[in-house]
């Protein structure tokens, strides 16, 4: 089965819920989420978190090549999604003004911001091909972030 079908999205969400369900620690669940999705999605070269610290987003758990450690809120794809409080789906990162290059292999990107009582940040997913992410992928990553938020709900 292709790793990108709707059925697969549904299965991955169930598996992710199970993976995160017995833990509330923020870093533990962020790390397992990144590892799980990176290894279960096609055409993804980087997948991980940035967490807000003041006016910056600071690198969190991820899979992929080493990345930029600090991004300014309001700049780049991540900083724009966070400032606008809405998902950024970028078909071609080279056409996005202010795109911050971390891994030169990245061609398209989907960034979902989140805001909780404990932590704010973004889930960033990069692909080495253009137009990798569809509206269905956007909805999938937004559902992923909801599962993550629920899992750390009791984290203090
Ligand atoms: N391209 C991102 C920076 C983060 S890396 O892709 C991991 C951006 O423009 O915000």
Coordinates of C-alpha atoms and ligand atoms in Angstrom, one line a residue:
X1 CA 0.0 0.0 0.0
X2 CA 1.2 3.5 -0.8
X3 CA 2.3 5.4 2.3
X4 CA 0.3 8.4 1.2
X5 CA -3.3 7.2 0.9
X6 CA -6.2 8.5 2.9
X7 CA -6.5 5.0 4.4
X8 CA -2.9 5.1 5.4
X9 CA -3.5 8.5 7.0
X10 CA -6.3 7.1 9.1
X11 CA -4.2 4.1 10.2
X12 CA -1.2 6.3 11.0
X13 CA -3.4 8.6 13.2
X14 CA -4.6 5.6 15.1
X15 CA -1.1 4.2 15.5
X16 CA 0.2 7.6 16.6
X17 CA -2.6 8.0 19.2
X18 CA -1.6 4.6 20.6
X19 CA 2.1 5.5 20.6
X20 CA 1.6 8.7 22.6
X21 CA -1.3 7.6 24.8
X22 CA 0.7 6.3 27.7
X23 CA 3.1 9.2 28.1
X24 CA 2.5 12.9 28.8
X25 CA 6.0 14.2 28.6
X26 CA 6.4 16.9 26.0
X27 CA 9.9 15.9 24.7
X28 CA 9.3 12.2 24.9
X29 CA 6.1 12.5 22.8
X30 CA 7.6 15.0 20.4
X31 CA 10.6 12.7 19.8
X32 CA 8.5 9.6 19.2
X33 CA 6.1 11.5 16.9
X34 CA 8.9 12.7 14.8
X35 CA 10.5 9.3 14.5
X36 CA 7.3 7.5 13.8
X37 CA 6.1 9.8 11.1
X38 CA 9.5 10.3 9.4
X39 CA 9.7 6.5 9.0
X40 CA 6.2 6.1 7.8
X41 CA 5.8 8.8 5.2
X42 CA 7.1 8.9 1.6
X43 CA 9.2 11.7 0.2
X44 CA 9.9 13.4 3.5
X45 CA 13.4 14.6 4.2
X46 CA 12.8 16.4 7.5
X47 CA 10.1 16.3 10.1
X48 CA 10.1 17.9 13.5
X49 CA 9.4 20.6 16.0
X50 CA 10.3 24.1 16.8
X51 CA 9.1 25.5 20.2
X52 CA 8.6 29.2 21.0
X53 CA 11.0 31.0 23.2
X54 CA 10.2 34.7 23.3
X55 CA 10.3 36.0 19.7
X56 CA 12.0 32.9 18.4
X57 CA 11.3 29.3 17.5
X58 CA 13.9 27.0 18.8
X59 CA 14.7 23.6 17.4
X60 CA 13.1 20.6 19.1
X61 CA 13.0 16.9 18.4
X62 CA 13.2 16.0 14.7
X63 CA 14.3 13.4 12.2
X64 CA 16.4 14.5 9.2
X65 CA 19.6 16.4 8.7
X66 CA 20.8 18.8 11.4
X67 CA 18.8 22.0 11.1
X68 CA 18.8 25.7 11.9
X69 CA 18.4 26.1 15.7
X70 CA 16.6 29.4 15.9
X71 CA 14.0 31.0 13.6
X72 CA 12.5 34.4 14.0
X73 CA 8.7 34.5 14.5
X74 CA 7.2 36.2 11.4
X75 CA 10.0 35.0 9.1
X76 CA 10.4 32.0 6.9
X77 CA 7.7 29.3 6.5
X78 CA 7.8 28.3 10.2
X79 CA 7.8 31.8 11.5
X80 CA 5.0 32.9 9.2
X81 CA 2.8 30.0 10.1
X82 CA 3.3 30.7 13.7
X83 CA 2.6 34.4 13.4
X84 CA -0.5 33.9 11.3
X85 CA -1.7 31.1 13.5
X86 CA -2.5 29.0 10.4
X87 CA -1.0 26.1 8.5
X88 CA 1.4 27.0 5.7
X89 CA 1.3 24.7 2.7
X90 CA 4.2 25.6 0.4
X91 CA 4.3 23.9 -3.0
X92 CA 7.8 25.3 -3.9
X93 CA 9.9 26.7 -1.1
X94 CA 12.1 28.6 -3.6
X95 CA 9.0 30.7 -4.4
X96 CA 8.3 31.5 -0.8
X97 CA 9.8 34.9 0.1
X98 CA 12.0 34.6 3.2
X99 CA 12.1 30.8 3.2
X100 CA 14.9 29.8 5.5
X101 CA 17.1 27.1 4.0
X102 CA 18.2 24.4 6.5
X103 CA 18.4 21.3 4.3
X104 CA 19.1 22.3 0.7
X105 CA 17.2 19.1 -0.4
X106 CA 13.9 20.6 0.7
X107 CA 11.6 21.6 -2.1
X108 CA 8.1 21.8 -0.5
X109 CA 7.0 22.2 3.1
X110 CA 4.0 22.0 5.4
X111 CA 4.1 23.8 8.7
X112 CA 1.3 23.5 11.4
X113 CA 1.5 25.9 14.4
X114 CA 0.1 25.0 17.8
X115 CA -0.6 26.9 21.0
X116 CA -1.2 25.3 24.4
X117 CA -1.2 26.3 28.0
X118 CA 2.3 24.7 28.3
X119 CA 4.0 25.2 25.0
X120 CA 3.7 26.9 21.7
X121 CA 5.4 25.9 18.5
X122 CA 5.2 24.4 15.0
X123 CA 5.4 20.9 13.4
X124 CA 7.5 21.3 10.3
X125 CA 7.5 18.8 7.5
X126 CA 9.8 19.1 4.5
X127 CA 9.9 17.1 1.2
X128 CA 12.6 16.8 -1.4
X129 CA 10.0 17.1 -4.2
X130 CA 7.8 20.0 -5.2
X131 CA 4.1 19.9 -4.6
X132 CA 4.4 17.0 -2.2
X133 CA 1.7 18.1 0.2
X134 CA -2.0 18.1 -0.6
X135 CA -5.0 19.5 1.2
X136 CA -5.4 15.9 2.6
X137 CA -1.9 16.0 3.9
X138 CA -2.5 19.4 5.5
X139 CA -5.6 18.0 7.3
X140 CA -3.5 15.0 8.3
X141 CA -0.7 17.0 9.8
X142 CA -3.3 19.2 11.6
X143 CA -4.8 16.0 13.1
X144 CA -1.3 14.9 14.1
X145 CA -0.8 18.1 16.0
X146 CA -4.1 17.7 17.7
X147 CA -3.1 14.2 18.9
X148 CA 0.2 15.7 20.1
X149 CA -1.5 18.5 22.0
X150 CA -3.9 16.1 23.7
X151 CA -1.1 13.8 24.7
X152 CA 0.8 16.5 26.6
X153 CA -2.4 18.0 28.0
X154 CA -1.5 16.8 31.5
X155 CA 2.1 17.8 31.2
X156 CA 3.2 20.4 33.8
Ligands
LIG1 N1 12.5 26.1 6.0 C1 12.0 26.5 7.3 C2 13.1 26.4 8.3 C3 13.2 25.1 9.0 S1 13.8 23.8 8.2 O1 13.1 23.6 7.0 C4 13.9 22.5 9.1 C5 11.5 27.9 7.2 O2 11.5 28.6 6.2 O3 11.0 28.3 8.2

